[in-house]
C-alpha atoms as one frame of an Amber mdcrd trajectory, in Angstrom:
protein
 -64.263 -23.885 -47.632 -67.467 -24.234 -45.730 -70.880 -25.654 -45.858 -72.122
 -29.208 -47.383 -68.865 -29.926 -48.562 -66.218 -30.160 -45.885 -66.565 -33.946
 -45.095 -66.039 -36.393 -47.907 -68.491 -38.878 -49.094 -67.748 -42.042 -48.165
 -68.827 -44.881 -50.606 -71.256 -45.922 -47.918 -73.161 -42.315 -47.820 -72.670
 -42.789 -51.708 -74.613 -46.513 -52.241 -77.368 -44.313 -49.951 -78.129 -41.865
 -52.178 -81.301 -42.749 -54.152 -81.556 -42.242 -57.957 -84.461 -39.703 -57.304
 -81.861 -37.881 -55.300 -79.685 -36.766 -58.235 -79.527 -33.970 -60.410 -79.222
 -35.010 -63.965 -80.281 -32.052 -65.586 -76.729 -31.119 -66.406 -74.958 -34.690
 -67.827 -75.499 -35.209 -71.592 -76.806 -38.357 -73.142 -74.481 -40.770 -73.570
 -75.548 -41.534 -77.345 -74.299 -43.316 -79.941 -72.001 -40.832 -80.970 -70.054
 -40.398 -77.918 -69.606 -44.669 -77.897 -68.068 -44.025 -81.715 -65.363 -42.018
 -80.325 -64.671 -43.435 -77.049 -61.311 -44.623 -76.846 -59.901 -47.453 -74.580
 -57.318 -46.132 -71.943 -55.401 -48.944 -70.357 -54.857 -48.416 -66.829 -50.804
 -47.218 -65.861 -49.293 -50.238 -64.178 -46.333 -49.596 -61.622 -44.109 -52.740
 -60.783 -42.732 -52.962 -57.283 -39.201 -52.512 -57.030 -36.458 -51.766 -54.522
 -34.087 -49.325 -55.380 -31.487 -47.719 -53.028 -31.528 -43.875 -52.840 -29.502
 -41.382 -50.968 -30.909 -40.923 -47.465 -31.023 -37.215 -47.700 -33.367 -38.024
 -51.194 -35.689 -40.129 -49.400 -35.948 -37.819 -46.695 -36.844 -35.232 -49.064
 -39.462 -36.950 -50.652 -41.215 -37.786 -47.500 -40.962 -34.549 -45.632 -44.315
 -33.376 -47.241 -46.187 -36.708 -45.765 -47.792 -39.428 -47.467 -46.897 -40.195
 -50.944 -44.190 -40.222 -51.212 -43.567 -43.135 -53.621 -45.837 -41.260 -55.865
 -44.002 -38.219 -55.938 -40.630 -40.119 -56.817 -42.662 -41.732 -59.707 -43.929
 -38.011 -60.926 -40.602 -37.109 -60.961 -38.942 -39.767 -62.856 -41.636 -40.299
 -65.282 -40.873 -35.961 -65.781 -37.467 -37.262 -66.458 -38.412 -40.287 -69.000
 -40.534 -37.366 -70.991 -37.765 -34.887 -71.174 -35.291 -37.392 -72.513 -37.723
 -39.020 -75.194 -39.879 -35.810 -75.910 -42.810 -38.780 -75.560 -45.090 -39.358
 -72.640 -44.038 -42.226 -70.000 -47.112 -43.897 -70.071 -47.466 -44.577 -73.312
 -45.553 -47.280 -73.726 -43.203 -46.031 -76.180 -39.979 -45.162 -75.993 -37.586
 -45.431 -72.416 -40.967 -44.959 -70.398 -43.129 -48.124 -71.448
């Protein structure tokens, strides 16, 4: 990819940015309507834990760099969903 977006903003090149600045042409109105049938997410809270895993898991998991926690959680909360046939983060079921 080239041009004006290879770097990432930063939230300091972000709080410069002047209202003026920005295209709004294309964001509908929040009105009324949209508050009606806006529904409160609750945010997906992990608990730390230690668990012991094979070294050859761990290994795997890591090989691909940073994130590795993450990607363990993707996978079990896979798991949770195919068991229950219900999402893991919805607080139902094994997952919640």
């Amino acid at each position: 990819m080239s041009g004006r977006y290879d770097r990432p903003l930063t939230p300091e090149k972000i709080a410069a940015v002047k209202d003026e600045g920005i295209d709004f042409s294309d964001i509908p109105e929040l009105d009324e309507g949209f508050w009606e049938r806006a529904e409160l997410v609750e945010p997906d809270l992990t608990d730390q834990i230690t668990m012991r895993v094979k070294r050859s898991v761990l290994a795997y998991f890591k090989a691909p760099g940073k994130g590795y926690q993450t990607r363990m959680n993707r996978v079990l909360e896979s798991y949770v969903r195919h068991r229950t046939g219900e999402s893991a983060d919805t607080g139902k079921g094994a997952g919640g």
